[in-house]
GROMACS .gro file of C-alpha atoms in nm:
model
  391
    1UNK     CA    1  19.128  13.566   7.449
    2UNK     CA    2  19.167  13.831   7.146
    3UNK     CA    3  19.456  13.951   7.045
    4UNK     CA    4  19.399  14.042   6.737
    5UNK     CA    5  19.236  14.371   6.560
    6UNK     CA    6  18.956  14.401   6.331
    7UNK     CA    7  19.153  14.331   5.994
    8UNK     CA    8  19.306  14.038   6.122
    9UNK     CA    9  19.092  13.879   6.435
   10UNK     CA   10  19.289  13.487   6.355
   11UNK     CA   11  19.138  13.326   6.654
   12UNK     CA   12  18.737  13.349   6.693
   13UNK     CA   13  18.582  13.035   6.786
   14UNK     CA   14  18.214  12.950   6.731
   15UNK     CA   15  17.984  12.700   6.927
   16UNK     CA   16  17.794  12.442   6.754
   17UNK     CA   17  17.467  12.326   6.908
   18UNK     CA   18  17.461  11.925   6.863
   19UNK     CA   19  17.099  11.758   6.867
   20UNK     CA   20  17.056  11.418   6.929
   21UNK     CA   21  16.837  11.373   6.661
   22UNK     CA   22  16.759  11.007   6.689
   23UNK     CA   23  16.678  10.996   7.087
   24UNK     CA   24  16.450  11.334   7.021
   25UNK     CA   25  16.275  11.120   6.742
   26UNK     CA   26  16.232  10.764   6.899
   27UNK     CA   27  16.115  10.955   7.208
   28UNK     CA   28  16.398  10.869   7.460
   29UNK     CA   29  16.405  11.230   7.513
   30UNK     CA   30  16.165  11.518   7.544
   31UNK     CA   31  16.373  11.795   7.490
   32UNK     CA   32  16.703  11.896   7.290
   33UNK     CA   33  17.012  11.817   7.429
   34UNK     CA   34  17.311  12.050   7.335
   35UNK     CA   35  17.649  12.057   7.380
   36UNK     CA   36  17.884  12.408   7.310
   37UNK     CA   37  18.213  12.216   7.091
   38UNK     CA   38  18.456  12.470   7.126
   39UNK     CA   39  18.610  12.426   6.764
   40UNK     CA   40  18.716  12.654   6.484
   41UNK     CA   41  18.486  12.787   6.182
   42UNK     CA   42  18.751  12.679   5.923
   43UNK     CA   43  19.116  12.576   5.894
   44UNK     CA   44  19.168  12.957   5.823
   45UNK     CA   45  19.044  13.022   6.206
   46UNK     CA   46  19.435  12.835   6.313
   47UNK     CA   47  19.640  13.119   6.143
   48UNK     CA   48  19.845  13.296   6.454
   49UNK     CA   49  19.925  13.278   6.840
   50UNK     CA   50  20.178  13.104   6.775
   51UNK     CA   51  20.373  13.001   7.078
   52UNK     CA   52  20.755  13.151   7.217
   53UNK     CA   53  21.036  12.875   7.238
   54UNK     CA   54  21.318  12.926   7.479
   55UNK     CA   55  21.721  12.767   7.350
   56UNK     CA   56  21.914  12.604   7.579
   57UNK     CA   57  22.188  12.396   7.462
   58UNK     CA   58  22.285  12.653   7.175
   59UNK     CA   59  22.306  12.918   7.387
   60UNK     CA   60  22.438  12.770   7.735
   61UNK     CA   61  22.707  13.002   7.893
   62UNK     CA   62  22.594  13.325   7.644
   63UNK     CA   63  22.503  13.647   7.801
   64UNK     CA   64  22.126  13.686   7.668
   65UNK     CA   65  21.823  13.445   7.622
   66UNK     CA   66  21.682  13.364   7.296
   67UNK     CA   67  21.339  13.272   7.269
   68UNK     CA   68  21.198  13.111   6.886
   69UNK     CA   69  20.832  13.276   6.805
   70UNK     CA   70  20.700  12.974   6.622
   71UNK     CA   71  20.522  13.124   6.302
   72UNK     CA   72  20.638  12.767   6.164
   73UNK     CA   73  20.362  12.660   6.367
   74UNK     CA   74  20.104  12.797   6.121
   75UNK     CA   75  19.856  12.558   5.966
   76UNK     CA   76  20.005  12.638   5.640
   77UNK     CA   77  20.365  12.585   5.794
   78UNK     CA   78  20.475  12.923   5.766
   79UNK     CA   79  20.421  13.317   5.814
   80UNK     CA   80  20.288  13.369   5.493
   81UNK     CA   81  19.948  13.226   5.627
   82UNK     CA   82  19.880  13.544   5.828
   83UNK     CA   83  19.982  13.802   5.547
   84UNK     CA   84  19.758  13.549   5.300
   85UNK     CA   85  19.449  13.567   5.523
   86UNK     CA   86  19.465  13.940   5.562
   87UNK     CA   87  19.514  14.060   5.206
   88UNK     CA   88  19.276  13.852   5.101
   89UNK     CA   89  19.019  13.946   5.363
   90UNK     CA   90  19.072  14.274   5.326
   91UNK     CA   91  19.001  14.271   4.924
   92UNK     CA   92  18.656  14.072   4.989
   93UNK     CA   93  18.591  14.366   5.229
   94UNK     CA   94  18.618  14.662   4.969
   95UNK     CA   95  18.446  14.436   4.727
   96UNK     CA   96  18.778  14.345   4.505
   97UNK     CA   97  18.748  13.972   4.531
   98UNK     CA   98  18.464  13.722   4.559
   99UNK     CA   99  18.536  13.316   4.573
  100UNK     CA  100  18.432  13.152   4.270
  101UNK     CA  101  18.462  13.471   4.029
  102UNK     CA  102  18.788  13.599   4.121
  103UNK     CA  103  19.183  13.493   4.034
  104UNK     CA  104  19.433  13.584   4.282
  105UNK     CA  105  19.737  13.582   4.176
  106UNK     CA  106  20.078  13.624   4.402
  107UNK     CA  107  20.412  13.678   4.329
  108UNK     CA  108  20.682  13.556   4.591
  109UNK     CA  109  20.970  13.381   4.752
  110UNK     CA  110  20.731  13.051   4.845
  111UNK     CA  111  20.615  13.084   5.190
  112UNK     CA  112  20.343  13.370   5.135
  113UNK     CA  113  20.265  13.167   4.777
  114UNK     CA  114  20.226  12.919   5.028
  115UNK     CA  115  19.983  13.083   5.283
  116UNK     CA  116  19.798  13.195   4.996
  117UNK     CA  117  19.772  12.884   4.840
  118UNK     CA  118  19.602  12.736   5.167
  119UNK     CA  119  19.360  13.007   5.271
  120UNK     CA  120  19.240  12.992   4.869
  121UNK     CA  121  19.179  12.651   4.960
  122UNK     CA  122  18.932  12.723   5.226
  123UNK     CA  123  18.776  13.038   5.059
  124UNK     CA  124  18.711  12.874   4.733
  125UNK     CA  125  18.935  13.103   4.510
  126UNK     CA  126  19.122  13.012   4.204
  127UNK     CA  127  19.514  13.025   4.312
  128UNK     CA  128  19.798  13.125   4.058
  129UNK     CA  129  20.124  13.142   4.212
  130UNK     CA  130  20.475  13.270   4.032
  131UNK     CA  131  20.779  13.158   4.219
  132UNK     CA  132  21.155  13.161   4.130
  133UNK     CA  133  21.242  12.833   3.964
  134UNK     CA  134  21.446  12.758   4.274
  135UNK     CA  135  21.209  12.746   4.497
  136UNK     CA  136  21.222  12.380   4.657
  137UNK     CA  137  21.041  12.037   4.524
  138UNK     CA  138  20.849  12.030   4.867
  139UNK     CA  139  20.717  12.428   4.868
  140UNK     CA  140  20.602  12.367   4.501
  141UNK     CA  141  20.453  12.039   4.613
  142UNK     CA  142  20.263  12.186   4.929
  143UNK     CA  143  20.126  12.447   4.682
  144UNK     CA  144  19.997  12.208   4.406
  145UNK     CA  145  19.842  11.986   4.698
  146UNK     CA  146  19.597  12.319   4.819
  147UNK     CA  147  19.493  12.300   4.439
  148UNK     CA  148  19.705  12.617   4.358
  149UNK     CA  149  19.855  12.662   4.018
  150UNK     CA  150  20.207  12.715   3.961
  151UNK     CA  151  20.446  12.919   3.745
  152UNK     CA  152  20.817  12.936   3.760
  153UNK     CA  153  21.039  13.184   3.660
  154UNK     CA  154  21.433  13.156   3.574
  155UNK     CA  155  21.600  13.216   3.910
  156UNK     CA  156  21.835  13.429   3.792
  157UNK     CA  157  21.570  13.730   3.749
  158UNK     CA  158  21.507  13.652   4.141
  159UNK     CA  159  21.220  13.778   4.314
  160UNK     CA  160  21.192  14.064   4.029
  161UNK     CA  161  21.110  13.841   3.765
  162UNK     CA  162  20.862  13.669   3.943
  163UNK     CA  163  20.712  13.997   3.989
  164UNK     CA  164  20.703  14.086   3.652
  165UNK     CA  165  20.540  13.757   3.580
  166UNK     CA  166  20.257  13.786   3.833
  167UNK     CA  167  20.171  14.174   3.664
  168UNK     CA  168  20.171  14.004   3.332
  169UNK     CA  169  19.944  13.728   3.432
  170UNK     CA  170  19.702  13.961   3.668
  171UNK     CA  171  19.626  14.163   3.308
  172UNK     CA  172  19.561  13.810   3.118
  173UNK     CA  173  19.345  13.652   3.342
  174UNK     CA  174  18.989  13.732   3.361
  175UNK     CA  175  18.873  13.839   3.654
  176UNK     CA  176  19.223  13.789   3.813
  177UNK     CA  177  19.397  14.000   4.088
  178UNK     CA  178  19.715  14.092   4.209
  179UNK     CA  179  19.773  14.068   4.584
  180UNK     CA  180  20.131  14.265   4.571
  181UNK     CA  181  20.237  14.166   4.933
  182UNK     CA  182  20.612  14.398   4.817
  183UNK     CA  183  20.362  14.669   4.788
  184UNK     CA  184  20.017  14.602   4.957
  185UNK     CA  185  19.971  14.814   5.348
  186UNK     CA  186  19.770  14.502   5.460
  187UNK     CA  187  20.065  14.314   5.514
  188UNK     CA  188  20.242  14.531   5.735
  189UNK     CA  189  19.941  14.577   5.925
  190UNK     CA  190  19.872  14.231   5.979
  191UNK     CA  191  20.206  14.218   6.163
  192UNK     CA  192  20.159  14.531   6.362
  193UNK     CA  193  19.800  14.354   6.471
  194UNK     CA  194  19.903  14.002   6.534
  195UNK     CA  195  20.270  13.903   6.565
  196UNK     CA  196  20.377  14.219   6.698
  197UNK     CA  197  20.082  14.191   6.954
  198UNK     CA  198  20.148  13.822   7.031
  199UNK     CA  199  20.502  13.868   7.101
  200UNK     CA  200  20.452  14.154   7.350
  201UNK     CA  201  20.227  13.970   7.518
  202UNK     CA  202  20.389  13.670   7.563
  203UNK     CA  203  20.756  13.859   7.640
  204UNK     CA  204  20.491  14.071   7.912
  205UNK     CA  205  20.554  14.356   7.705
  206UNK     CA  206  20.905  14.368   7.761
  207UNK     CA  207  21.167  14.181   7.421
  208UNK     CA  208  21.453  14.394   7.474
  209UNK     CA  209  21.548  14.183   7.098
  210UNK     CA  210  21.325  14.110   6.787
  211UNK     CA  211  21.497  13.980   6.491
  212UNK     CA  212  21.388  13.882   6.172
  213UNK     CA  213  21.456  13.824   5.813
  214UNK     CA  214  21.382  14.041   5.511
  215UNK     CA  215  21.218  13.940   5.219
  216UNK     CA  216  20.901  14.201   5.194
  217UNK     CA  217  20.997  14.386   5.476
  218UNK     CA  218  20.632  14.376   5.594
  219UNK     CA  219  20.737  14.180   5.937
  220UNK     CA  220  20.978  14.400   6.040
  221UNK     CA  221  20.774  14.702   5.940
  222UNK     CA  222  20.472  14.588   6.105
  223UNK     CA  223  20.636  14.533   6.463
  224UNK     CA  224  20.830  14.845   6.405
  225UNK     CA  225  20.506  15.047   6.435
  226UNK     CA  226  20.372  14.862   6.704
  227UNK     CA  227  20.652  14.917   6.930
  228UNK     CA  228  20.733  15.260   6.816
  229UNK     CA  229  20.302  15.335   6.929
  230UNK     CA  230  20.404  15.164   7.250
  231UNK     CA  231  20.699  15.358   7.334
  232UNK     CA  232  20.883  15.040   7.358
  233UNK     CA  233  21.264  15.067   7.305
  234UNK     CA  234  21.307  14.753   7.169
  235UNK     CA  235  21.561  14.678   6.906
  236UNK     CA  236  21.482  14.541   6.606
  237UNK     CA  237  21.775  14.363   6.371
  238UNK     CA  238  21.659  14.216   5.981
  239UNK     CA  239  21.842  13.972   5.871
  240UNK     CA  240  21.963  13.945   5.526
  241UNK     CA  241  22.186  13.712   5.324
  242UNK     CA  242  22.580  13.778   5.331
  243UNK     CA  243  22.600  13.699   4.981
  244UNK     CA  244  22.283  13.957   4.834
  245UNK     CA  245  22.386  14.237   5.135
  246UNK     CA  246  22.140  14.510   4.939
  247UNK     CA  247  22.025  14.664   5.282
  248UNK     CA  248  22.387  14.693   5.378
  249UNK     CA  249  22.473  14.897   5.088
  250UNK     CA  250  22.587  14.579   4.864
  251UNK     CA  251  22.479  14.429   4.546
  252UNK     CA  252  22.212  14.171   4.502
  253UNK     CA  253  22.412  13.821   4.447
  254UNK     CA  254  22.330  13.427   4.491
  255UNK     CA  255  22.242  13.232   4.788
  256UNK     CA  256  22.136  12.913   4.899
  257UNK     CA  257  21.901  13.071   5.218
  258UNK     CA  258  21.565  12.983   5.071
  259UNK     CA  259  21.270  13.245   5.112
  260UNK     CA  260  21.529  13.530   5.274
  261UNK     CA  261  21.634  13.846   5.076
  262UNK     CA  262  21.425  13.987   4.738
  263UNK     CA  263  21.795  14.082   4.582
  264UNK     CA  264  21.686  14.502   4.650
  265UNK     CA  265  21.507  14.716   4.950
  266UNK     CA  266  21.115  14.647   4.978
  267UNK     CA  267  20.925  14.924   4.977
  268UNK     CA  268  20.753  14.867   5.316
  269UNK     CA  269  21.142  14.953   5.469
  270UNK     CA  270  21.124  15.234   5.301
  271UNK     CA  271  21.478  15.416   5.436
  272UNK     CA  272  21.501  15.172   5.660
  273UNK     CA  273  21.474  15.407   5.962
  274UNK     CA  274  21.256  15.110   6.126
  275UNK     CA  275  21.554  14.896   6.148
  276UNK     CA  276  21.853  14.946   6.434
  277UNK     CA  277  22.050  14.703   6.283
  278UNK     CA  278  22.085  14.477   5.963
  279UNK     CA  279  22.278  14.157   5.987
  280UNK     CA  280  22.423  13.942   5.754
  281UNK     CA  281  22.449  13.537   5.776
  282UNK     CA  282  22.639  13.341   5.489
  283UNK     CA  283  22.472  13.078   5.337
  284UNK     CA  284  22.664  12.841   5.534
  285UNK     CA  285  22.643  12.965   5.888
  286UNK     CA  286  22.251  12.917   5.800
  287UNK     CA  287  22.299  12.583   5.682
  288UNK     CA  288  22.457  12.466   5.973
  289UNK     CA  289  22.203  12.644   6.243
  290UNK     CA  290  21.950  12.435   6.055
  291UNK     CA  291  22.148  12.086   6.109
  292UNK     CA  292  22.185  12.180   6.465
  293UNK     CA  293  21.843  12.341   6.579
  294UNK     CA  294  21.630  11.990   6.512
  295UNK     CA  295  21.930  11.783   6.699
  296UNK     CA  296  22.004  11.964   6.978
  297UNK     CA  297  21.647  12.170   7.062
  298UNK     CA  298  21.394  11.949   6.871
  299UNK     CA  299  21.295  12.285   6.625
  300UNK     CA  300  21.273  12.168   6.256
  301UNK     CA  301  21.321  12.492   6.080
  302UNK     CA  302  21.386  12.628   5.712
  303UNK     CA  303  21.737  12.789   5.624
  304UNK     CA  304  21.565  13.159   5.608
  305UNK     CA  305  21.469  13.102   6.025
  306UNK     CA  306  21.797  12.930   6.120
  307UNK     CA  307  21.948  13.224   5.967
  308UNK     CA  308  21.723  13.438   6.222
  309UNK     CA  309  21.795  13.204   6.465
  310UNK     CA  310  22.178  13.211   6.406
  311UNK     CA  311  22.242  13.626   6.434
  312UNK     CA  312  21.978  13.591   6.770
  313UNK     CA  313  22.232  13.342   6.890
  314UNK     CA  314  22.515  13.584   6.808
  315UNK     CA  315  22.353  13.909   6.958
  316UNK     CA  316  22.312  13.702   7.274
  317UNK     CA  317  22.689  13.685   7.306
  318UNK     CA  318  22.761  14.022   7.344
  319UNK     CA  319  22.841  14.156   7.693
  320UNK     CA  320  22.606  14.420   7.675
  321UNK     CA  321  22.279  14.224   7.660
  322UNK     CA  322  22.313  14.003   7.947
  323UNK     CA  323  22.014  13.939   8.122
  324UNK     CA  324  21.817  14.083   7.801
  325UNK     CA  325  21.509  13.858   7.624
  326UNK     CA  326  21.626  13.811   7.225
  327UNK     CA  327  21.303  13.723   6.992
  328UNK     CA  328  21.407  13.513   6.699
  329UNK     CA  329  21.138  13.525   6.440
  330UNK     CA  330  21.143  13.174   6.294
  331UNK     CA  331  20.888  13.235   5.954
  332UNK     CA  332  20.877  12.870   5.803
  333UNK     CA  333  20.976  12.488   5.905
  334UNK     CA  334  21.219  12.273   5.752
  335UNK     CA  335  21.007  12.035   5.630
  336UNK     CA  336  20.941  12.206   5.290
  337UNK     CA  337  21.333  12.156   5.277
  338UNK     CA  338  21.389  11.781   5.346
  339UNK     CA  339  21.512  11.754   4.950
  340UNK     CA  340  21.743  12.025   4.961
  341UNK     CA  341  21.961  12.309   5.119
  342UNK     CA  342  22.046  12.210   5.466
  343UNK     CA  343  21.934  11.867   5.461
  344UNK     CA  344  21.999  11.761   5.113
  345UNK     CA  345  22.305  11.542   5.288
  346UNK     CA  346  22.067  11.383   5.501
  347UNK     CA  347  21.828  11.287   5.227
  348UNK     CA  348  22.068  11.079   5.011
  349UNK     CA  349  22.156  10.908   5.359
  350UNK     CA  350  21.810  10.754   5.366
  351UNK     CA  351  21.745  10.675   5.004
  352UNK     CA  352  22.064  10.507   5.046
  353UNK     CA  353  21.952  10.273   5.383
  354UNK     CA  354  21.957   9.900   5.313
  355UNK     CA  355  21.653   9.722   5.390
  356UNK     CA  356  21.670   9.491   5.673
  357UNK     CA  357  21.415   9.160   5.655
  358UNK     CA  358  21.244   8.983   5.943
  359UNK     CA  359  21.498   8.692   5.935
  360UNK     CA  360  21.837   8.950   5.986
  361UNK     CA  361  21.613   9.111   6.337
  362UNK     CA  362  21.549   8.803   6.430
  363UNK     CA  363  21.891   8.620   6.419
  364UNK     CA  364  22.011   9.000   6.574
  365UNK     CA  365  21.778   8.925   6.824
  366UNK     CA  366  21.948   8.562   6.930
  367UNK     CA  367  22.264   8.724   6.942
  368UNK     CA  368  22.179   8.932   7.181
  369UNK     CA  369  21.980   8.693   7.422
  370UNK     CA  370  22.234   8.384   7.366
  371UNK     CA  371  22.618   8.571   7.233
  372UNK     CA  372  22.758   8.495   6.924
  373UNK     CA  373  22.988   8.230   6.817
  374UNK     CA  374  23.252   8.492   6.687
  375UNK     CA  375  23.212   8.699   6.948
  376UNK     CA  376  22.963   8.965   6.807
  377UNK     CA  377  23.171   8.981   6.469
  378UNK     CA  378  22.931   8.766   6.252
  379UNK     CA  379  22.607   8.931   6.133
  380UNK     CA  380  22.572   9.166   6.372
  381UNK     CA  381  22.898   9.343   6.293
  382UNK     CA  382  22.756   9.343   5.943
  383UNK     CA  383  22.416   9.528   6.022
  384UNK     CA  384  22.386   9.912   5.931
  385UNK     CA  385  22.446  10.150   6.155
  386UNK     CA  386  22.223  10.410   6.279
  387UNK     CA  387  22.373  10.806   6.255
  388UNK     CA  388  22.423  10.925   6.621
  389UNK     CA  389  22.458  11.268   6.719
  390UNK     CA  390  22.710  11.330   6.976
  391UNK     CA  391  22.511  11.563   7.237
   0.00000   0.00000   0.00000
């Protein structure tokens, strides 16, 4: 099924028609045999419906139900995939772009650099994108493995320098150009025609909840016009770093919640008049909704969608929206975070694991068939331990 509109149809299939070429010529068989393989065109054709994910053991006993919409799930690994695909799609279409002649070049927090990086990939476009130096080792990695280029910027200029960068680079660069997801329609509208869509669907038209976090605004604005054209009453909460509260009123500052926040109000939010409510998670309270969602729900998610994930957890405590369906809006996974942020702890854990040989397993192995002689305090008492999480 379609879900999708014309700017942004993610999901057509194509059949191929296989031919046994070899039995049609050594005469085994008369006629053509084919066989419809339900497949995608290209890796491009994976972008979106994206699946809903219910909590339980965070939110046992709370008042509302939280559901995860996966855009982690994307074959890029994040959101950015479907706002890649469309601007870019929507340049070839008014004649902007062509693959092998044009540059695109993207300024951003990493996971639309990210999307970008992959659909370039597939389209056959030279890549350039500018992050903020403190983007993480596996985000810049991903990129440079799509064949993207990279340039960093001092983080301490934030999104804006970045920005600045890309402009720069977009006027040096034959035959480059600059995608401007802070400023280009086709992002919001790609929202508005797929997630926005998707989750409706899925929730049977009824989230009571959708939250997500702010770093273009594009998401947020996107659904925002679908369910305003719906008449849907739906309330919609952005997220935004506790430390950089700028759509609160407050002054851009650090954080450690990768790929959340651009440190002032995008554009696409214009005065905001989309959003019922703007909520603010410390770096921290992120950081430890990312330890917990892989251990106790199996959902492997960056710091920017456990921070999602966190105020959807909160909202479902209040009184008020018991028996309501929350939509958390979880935009990238945690594994272009393993080296850092919320599981930098974990990472030094295993660099740090002893290697165990054949001989140690098997005299473990003895021990436990036959007993030891000291009573299980020998080499078995020696032997590392394995981290357990107490469920």
């Amino acid at each position: 099924r379609r879900v999708h509109g014309e700017v942004c149809n993610l999901n057509d299939r194509f059949s191929i028609d296989m031919t046994n070429k070899q039995a049609i010529s050594s005469g085994l068989i008369k006629s053509q045999t084919k066989t419809p393989i339900d497949a995608r065109s290209n890796a491009n054709g994976t972008i979106g419906s994206t699946p809903l994910v219910f909590l339980h053991r965070i939110t046992r006993g709370f008042f509302g139900q939280v559901v995860c919409k996966m855009d982690s799930l994307n074959p890029g690994g994040s959101s950015g995939d479907r706002v890649a695909w469309a601007m870019v799609s929507a340049a070839e279409e008014k004649g902007d772009i062509s693959p092998g002649k044009s540059t695109l070049v993207e300024a951003c927090a990493g996971n639309t650099g990210l999307g970008l990086a992959f659909v370039g990939a597939v389209k056959g476009y030279r890549v350039v994108v500018v992050l903020p130096e403190s983007v993480s080792l596996e985000r810049r990695c991903a990129i440079r493995a799509y064949g993207a280029e990279l340039v960093l910027t001092p983080a301490s200029r934030g999104i804006r320098g970045a920005i600045h960068k890309a402009r720069k680079l977009s006027e040096e660069i034959d035959g480059a150009h600059f995608l401007d997801q802070f400023s280009n329609s086709v992002a919001v509208q790609v929202h508005r025609e797929s997630t926005a869509v998707e989750i409706f669907e899925s929730c049977s038209g009824r989230p009571d909840v959708i939250v997500a976090g702010v770093v273009s605004g594009a998401t947020l604005a996107g659904i925002a016009e679908y369910a305003r054209a719906r008449g849907s009453r739906c309330r919609l909460v952005g997220v935004e770093p506790a430390e950089s509260p700028v759509l609160s009123g407050g002054a851009a500052g650090p954080h450690r919640i990768a790929c959340l926040g651009a440190g002032f109000v995008p554009p696409h939010l214009g005065d905001q008049s989309c959003v019922d409510e703007v909520f603010k998670v410390t770096s921290e309270q992120a950081t430890h909704m990312a330890q917990q969602l892989p251990a106790r729900e199996g959902l492997l998610v960056a710091s920017a969608a456990a921070a999602v994930v966190f105020a959807a957890v909160e909202i479902a405590r209040r009184p008020d929206l018991a028996g309501k369906l929350i939509v958390a809006v979880c935009s990238s996974g945690g594994m272009f975070e393993l080296s850092s942020g919320p599981f930098e702890e974990l990472r030094r854990e295993c660099v740090a694991l002893p290697v165990s040989f054949e001989s140690e397993f098997r005299c473990l192995e003895r021990e436990a068939r036959f007993g030891s002689v000291d009573g299980g305090r020998g080499r078995a008492a020696q032997s590392p331990k394995l981290a357990t999480v107490d469920m």
